[in-house]
PDB file of C-alpha atoms and ligand atoms in Angstrom:
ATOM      1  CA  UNK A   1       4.377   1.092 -20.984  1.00  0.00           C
ATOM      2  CA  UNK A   2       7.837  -0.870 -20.466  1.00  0.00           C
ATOM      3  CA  UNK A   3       7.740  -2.040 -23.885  1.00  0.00           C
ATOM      4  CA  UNK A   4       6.549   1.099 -25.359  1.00  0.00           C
ATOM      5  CA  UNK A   5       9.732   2.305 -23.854  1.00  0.00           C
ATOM      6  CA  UNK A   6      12.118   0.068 -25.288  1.00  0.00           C
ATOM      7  CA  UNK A   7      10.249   0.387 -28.553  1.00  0.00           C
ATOM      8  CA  UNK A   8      10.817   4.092 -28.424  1.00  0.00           C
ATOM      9  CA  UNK A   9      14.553   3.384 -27.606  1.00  0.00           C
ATOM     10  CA  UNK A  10      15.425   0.397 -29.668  1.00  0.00           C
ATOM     11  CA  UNK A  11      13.007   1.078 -32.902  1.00  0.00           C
ATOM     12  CA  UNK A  12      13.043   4.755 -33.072  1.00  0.00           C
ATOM     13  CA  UNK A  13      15.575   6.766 -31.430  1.00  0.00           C
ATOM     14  CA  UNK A  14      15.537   9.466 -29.409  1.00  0.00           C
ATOM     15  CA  UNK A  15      15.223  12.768 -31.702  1.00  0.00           C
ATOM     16  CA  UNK A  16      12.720  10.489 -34.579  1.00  0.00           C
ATOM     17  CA  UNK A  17       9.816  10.861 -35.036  1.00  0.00           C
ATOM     18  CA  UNK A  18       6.885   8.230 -35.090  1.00  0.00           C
ATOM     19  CA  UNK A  19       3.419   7.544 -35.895  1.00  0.00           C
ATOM     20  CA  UNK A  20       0.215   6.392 -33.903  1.00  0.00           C
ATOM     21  CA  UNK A  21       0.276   3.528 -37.114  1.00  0.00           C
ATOM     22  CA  UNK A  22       2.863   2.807 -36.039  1.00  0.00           C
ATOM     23  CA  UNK A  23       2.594   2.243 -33.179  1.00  0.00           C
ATOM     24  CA  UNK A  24      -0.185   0.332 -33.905  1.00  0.00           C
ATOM     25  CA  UNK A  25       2.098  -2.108 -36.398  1.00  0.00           C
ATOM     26  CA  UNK A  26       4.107  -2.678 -33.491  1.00  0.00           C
ATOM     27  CA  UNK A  27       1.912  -4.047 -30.388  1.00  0.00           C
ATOM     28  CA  UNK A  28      -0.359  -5.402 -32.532  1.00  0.00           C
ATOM     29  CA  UNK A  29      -3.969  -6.173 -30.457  1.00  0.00           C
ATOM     30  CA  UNK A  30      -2.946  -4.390 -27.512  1.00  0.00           C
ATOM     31  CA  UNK A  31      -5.597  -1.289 -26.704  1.00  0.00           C
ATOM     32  CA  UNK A  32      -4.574   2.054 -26.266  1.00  0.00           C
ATOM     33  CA  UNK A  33      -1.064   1.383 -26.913  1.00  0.00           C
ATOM     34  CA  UNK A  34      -0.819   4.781 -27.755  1.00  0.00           C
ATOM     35  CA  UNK A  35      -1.978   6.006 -24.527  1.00  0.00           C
ATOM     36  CA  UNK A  36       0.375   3.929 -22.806  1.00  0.00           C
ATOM     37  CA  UNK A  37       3.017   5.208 -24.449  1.00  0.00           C
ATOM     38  CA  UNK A  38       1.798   8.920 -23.793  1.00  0.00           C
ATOM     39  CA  UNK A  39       1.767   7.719 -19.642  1.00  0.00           C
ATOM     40  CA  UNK A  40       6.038   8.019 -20.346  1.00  0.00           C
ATOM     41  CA  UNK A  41       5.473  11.499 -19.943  1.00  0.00           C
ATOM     42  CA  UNK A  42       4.571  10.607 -16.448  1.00  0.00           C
ATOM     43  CA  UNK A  43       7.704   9.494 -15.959  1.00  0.00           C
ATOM     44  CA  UNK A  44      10.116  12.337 -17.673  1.00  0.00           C
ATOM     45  CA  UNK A  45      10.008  11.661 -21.194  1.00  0.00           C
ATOM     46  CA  UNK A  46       9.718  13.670 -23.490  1.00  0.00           C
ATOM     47  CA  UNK A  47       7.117  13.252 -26.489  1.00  0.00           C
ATOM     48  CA  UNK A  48       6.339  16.069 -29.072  1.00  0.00           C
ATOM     49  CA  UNK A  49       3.248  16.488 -30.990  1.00  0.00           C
ATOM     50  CA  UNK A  50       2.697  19.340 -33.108  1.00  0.00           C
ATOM     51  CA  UNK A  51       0.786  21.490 -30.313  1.00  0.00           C
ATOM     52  CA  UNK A  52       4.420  21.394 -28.967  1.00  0.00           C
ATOM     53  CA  UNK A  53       6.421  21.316 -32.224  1.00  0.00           C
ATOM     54  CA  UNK A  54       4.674  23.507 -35.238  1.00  0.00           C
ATOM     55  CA  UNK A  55       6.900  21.859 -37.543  1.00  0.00           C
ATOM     56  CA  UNK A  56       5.179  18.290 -37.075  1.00  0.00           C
ATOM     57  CA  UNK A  57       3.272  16.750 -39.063  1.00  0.00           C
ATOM     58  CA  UNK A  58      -0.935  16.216 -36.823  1.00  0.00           C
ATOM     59  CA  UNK A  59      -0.191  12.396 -37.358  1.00  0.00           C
ATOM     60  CA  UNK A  60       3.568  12.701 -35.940  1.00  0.00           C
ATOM     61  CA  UNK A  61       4.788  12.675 -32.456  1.00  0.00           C
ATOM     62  CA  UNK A  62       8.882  13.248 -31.905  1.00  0.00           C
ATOM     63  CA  UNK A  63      10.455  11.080 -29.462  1.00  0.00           C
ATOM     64  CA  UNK A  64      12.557  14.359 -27.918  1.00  0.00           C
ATOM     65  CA  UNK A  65      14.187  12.549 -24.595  1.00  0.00           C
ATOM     66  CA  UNK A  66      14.396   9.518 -22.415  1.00  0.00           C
ATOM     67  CA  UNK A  67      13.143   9.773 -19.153  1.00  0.00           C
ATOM     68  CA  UNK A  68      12.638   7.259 -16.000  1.00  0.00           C
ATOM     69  CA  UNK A  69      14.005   3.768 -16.779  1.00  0.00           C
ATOM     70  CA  UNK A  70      10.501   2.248 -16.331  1.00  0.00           C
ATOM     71  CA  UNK A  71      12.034  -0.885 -17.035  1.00  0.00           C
ATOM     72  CA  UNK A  72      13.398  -0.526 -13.784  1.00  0.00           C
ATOM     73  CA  UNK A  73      10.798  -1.322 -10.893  1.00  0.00           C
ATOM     74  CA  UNK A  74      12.493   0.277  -8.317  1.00  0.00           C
ATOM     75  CA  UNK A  75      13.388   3.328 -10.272  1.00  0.00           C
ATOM     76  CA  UNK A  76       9.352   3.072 -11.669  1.00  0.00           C
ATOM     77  CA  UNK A  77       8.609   2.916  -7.904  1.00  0.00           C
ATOM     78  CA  UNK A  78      10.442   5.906  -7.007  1.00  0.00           C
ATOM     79  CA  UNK A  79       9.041   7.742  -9.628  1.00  0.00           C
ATOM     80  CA  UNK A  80       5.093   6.963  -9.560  1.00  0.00           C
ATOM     81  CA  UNK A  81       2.872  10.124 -10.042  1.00  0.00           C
ATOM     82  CA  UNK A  82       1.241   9.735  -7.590  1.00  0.00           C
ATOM     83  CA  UNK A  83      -2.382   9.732  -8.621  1.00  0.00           C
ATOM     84  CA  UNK A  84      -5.478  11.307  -6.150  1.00  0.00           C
ATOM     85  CA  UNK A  85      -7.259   8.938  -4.965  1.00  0.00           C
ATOM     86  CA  UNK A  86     -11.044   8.915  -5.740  1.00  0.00           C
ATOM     87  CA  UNK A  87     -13.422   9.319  -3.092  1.00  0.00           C
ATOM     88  CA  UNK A  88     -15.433   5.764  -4.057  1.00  0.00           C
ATOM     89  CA  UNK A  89     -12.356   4.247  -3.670  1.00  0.00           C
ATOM     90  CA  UNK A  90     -11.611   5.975  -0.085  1.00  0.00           C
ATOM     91  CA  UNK A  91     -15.222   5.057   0.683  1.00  0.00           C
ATOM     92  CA  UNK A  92     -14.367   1.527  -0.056  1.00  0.00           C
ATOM     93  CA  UNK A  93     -11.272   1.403   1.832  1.00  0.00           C
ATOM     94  CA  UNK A  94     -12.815   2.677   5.082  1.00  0.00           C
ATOM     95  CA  UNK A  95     -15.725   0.219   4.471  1.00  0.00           C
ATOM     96  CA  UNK A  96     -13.310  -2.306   4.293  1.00  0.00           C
ATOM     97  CA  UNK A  97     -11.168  -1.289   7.738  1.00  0.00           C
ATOM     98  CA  UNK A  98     -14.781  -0.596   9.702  1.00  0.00           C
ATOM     99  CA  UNK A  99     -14.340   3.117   9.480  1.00  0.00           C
ATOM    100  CA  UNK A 100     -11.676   2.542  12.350  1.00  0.00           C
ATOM    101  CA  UNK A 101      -8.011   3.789  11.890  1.00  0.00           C
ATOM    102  CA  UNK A 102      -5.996   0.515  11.288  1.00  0.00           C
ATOM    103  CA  UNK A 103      -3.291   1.495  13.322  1.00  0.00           C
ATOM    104  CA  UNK A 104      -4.327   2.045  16.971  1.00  0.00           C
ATOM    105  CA  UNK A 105      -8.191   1.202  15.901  1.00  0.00           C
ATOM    106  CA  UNK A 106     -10.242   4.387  17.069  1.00  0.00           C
ATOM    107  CA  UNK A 107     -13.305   5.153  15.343  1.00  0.00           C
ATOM    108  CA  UNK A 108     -13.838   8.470  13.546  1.00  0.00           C
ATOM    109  CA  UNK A 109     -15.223  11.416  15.954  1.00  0.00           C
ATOM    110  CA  UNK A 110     -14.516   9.138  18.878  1.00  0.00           C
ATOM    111  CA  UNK A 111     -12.017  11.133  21.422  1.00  0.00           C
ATOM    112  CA  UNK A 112      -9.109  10.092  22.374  1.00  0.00           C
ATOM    113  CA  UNK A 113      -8.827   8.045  25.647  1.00  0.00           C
ATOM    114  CA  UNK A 114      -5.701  10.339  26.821  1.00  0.00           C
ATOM    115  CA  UNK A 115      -7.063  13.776  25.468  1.00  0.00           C
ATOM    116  CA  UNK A 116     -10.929  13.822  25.370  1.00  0.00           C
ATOM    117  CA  UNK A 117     -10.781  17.014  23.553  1.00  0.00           C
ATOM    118  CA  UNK A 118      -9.362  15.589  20.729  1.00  0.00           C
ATOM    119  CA  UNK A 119     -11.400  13.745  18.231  1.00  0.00           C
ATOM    120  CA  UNK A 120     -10.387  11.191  15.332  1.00  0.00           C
ATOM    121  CA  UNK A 121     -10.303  12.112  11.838  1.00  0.00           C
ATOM    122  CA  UNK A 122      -9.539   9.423   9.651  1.00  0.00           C
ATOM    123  CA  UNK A 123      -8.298   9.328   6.022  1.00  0.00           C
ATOM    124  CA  UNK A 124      -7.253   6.952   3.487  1.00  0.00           C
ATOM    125  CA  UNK A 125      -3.324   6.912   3.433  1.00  0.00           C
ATOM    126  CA  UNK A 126      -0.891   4.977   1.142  1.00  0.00           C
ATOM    127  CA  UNK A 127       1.627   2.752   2.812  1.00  0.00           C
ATOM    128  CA  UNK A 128       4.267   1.058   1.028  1.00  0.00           C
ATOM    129  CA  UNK A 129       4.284  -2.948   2.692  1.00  0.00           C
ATOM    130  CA  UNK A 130       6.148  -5.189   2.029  1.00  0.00           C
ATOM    131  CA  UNK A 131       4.425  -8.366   1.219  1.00  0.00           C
ATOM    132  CA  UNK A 132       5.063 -12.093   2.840  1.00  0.00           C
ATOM    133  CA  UNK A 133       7.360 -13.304  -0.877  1.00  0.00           C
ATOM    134  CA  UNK A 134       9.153  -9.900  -0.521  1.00  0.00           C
ATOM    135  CA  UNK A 135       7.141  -7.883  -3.250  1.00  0.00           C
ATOM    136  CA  UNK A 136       7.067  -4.118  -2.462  1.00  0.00           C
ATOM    137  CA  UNK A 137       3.273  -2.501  -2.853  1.00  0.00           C
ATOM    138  CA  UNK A 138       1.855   0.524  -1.865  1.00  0.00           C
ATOM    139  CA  UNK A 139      -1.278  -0.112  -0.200  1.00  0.00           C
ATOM    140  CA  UNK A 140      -4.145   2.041   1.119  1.00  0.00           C
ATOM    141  CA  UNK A 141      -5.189   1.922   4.370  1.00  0.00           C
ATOM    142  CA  UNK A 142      -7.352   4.121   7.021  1.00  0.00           C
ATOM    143  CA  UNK A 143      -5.424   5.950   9.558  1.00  0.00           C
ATOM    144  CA  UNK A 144      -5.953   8.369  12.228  1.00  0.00           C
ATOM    145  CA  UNK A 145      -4.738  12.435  11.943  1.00  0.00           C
ATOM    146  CA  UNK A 146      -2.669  11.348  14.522  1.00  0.00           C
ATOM    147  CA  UNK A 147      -1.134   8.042  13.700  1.00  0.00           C
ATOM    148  CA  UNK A 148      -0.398   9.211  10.330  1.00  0.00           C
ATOM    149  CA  UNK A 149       1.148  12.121  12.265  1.00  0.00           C
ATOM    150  CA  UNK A 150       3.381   9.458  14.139  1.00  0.00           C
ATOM    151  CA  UNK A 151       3.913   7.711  11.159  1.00  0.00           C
ATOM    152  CA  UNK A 152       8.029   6.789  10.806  1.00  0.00           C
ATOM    153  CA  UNK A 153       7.257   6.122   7.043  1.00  0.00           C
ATOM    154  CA  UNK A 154       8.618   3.179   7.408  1.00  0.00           C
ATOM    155  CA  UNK A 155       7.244   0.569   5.363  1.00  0.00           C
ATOM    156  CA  UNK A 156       4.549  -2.369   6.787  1.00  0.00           C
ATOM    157  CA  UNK A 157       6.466  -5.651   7.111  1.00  0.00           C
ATOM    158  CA  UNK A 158       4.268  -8.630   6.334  1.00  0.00           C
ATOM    159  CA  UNK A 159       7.374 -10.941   5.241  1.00  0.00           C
ATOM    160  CA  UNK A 160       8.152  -9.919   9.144  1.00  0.00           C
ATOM    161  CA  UNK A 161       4.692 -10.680  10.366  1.00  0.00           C
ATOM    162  CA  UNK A 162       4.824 -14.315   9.013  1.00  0.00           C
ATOM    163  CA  UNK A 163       8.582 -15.077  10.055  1.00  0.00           C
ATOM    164  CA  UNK A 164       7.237 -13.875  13.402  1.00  0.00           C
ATOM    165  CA  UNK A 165       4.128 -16.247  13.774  1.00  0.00           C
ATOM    166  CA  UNK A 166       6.081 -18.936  11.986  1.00  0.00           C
ATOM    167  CA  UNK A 167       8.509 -18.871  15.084  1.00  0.00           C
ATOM    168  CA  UNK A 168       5.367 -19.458  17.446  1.00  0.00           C
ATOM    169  CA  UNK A 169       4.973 -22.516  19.522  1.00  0.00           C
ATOM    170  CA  UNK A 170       2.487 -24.514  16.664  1.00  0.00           C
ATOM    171  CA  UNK A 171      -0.424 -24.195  19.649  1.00  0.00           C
ATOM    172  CA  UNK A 172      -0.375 -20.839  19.310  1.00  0.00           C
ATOM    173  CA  UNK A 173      -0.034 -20.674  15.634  1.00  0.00           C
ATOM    174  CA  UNK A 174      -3.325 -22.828  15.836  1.00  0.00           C
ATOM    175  CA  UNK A 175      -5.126 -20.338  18.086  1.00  0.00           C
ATOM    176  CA  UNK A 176      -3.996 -16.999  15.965  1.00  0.00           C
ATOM    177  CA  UNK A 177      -5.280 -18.391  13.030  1.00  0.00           C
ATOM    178  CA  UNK A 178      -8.217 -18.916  14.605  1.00  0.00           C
ATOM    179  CA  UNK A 179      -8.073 -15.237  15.567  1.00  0.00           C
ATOM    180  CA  UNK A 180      -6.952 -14.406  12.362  1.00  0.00           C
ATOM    181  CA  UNK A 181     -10.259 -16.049  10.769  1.00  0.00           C
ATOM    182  CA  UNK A 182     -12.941 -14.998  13.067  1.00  0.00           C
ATOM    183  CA  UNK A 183     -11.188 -11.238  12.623  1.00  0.00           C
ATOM    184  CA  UNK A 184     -10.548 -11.305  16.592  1.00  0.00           C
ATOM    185  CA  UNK A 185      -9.034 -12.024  19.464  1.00  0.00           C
ATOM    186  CA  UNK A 186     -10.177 -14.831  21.669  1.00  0.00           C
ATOM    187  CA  UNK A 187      -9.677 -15.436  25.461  1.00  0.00           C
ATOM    188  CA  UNK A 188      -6.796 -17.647  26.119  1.00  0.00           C
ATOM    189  CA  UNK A 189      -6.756 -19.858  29.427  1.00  0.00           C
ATOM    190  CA  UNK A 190      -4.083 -17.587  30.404  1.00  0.00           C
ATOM    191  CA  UNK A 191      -5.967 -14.277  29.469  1.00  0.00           C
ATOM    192  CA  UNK A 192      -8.955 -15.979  31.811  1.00  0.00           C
ATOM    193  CA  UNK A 193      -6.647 -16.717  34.553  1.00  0.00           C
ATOM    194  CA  UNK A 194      -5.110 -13.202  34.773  1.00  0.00           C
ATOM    195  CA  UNK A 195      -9.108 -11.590  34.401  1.00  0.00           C
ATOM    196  CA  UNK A 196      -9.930 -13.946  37.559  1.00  0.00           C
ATOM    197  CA  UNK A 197      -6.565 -12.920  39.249  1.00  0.00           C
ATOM    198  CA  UNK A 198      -7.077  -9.274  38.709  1.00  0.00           C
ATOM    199  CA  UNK A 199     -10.855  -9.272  39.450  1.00  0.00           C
ATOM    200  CA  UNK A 200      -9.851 -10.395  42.942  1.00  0.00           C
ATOM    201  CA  UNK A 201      -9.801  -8.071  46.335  1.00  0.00           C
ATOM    202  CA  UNK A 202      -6.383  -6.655  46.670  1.00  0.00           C
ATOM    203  CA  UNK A 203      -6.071  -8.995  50.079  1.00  0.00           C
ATOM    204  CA  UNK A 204      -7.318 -11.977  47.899  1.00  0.00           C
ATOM    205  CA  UNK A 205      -4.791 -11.362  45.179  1.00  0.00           C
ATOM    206  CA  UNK A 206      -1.455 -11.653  47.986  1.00  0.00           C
ATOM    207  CA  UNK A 207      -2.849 -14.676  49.164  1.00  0.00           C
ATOM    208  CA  UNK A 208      -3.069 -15.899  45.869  1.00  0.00           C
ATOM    209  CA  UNK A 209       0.666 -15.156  44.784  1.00  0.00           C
ATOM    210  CA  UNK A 210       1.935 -16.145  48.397  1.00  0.00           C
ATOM    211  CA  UNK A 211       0.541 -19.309  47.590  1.00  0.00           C
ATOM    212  CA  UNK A 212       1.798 -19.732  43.885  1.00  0.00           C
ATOM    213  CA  UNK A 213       5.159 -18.568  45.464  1.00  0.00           C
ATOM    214  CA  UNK A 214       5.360 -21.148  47.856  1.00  0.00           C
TER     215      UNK A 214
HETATM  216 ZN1   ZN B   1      -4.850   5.859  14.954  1.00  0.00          ZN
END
């Protein structure tokens, strides 16, 4: 689509008028040039064919107007239609997550642990992230009515994610990637020694910090 842009810029000129041939001559072996060409109107420009302009010839299509500098990623970005997304792919998505909302990790129809009458619905939502070498994508994830109610539309940080575990102690960089790979969280000899603190009579428990205070 980029070079079909700068072909219509550079080659033809805005207010000429061109040929699918000719297209054709020019990206030699690429398929459905034409059609990605015809995805510019996506993006503002303006293409003619002679169900818009009588005067055309059925073969010619008039390069009218410019749009979007597609060229541009971020302006590209900004200007994505944004396309529906299909319900095999939002099937495939919550498959993926374990039909539970990604962000605070309730199930669907499961209530709410602060307001019982109030049930999750999830959906498939796009979030822009940004990814660990700093590329921007929008990704789809599953989140709760209510998280994606919350949502600051800010966009997920994973470069921040990895500058953050990089900065852990190297034990515990060890233990979340074991996390990481078994897709949970394991006990840690400090989690076990606050469970076996806590699970303690209330007398029990000020003995035991009278005598680590001591
Ligand atoms: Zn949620």
């Amino acid at each position: 689509m980029v070079r079909g842009a700068l072909w219509l810029i550079q080659v033809i000129g805005e207010g000429k008028t061109f040929t699918k041939e000719q297209i054709r001559d020019a990206f030699p072996g690429i398929s459905q040039a034409d059609r990605r060409i015809r995805d510019l109107r996506d993006y503002g420009w303006v293409l003619f064919t002679n169900s818009d302009d009588a005067t055309l010839l059925a073969e010619d299509q008039r390069f009218v107007k410019a749009g979007v500098p597609v060229w541009d990623a971020a302006a590209r970005r900004a200007a994505a239609p944004q396309k529906a997304i299909s319900n095999k792919e939002k099937q495939a998505v919550m498959a993926r997550d374990d039909y539970m909302c990604s962000v605070c990790g309730i199930s669907g129809g499961e209530p709410y642990v602060d307001d019982s009458n109030q049930t999750a619905v999830l959906s498939i939502t796009r979030r822009e992230t940004v990814l660990p070498d700093g590329r921007e994508q929008t990704l789809l994830v599953t989140e709760c009515k209510r998280c994606r109610a919350g949502s600051d539309g800010h966009p997920a940080r994973a470069d921040e994610a990895v500058a953050d575990i990089r900065a852990l102690e190297p034990g515990d960089q060890r233990r979340l990637l074991r996390w990481i790979e078994r897709g949970r969280r394991g006990s840690t000899a400090l989690d076990r020694a606050w469970n076996a603190y806590r699970r303690l009579p209330a007398d029990a428990r000020d003995e035991v910090r009278a005598s680590l205070e001591s």
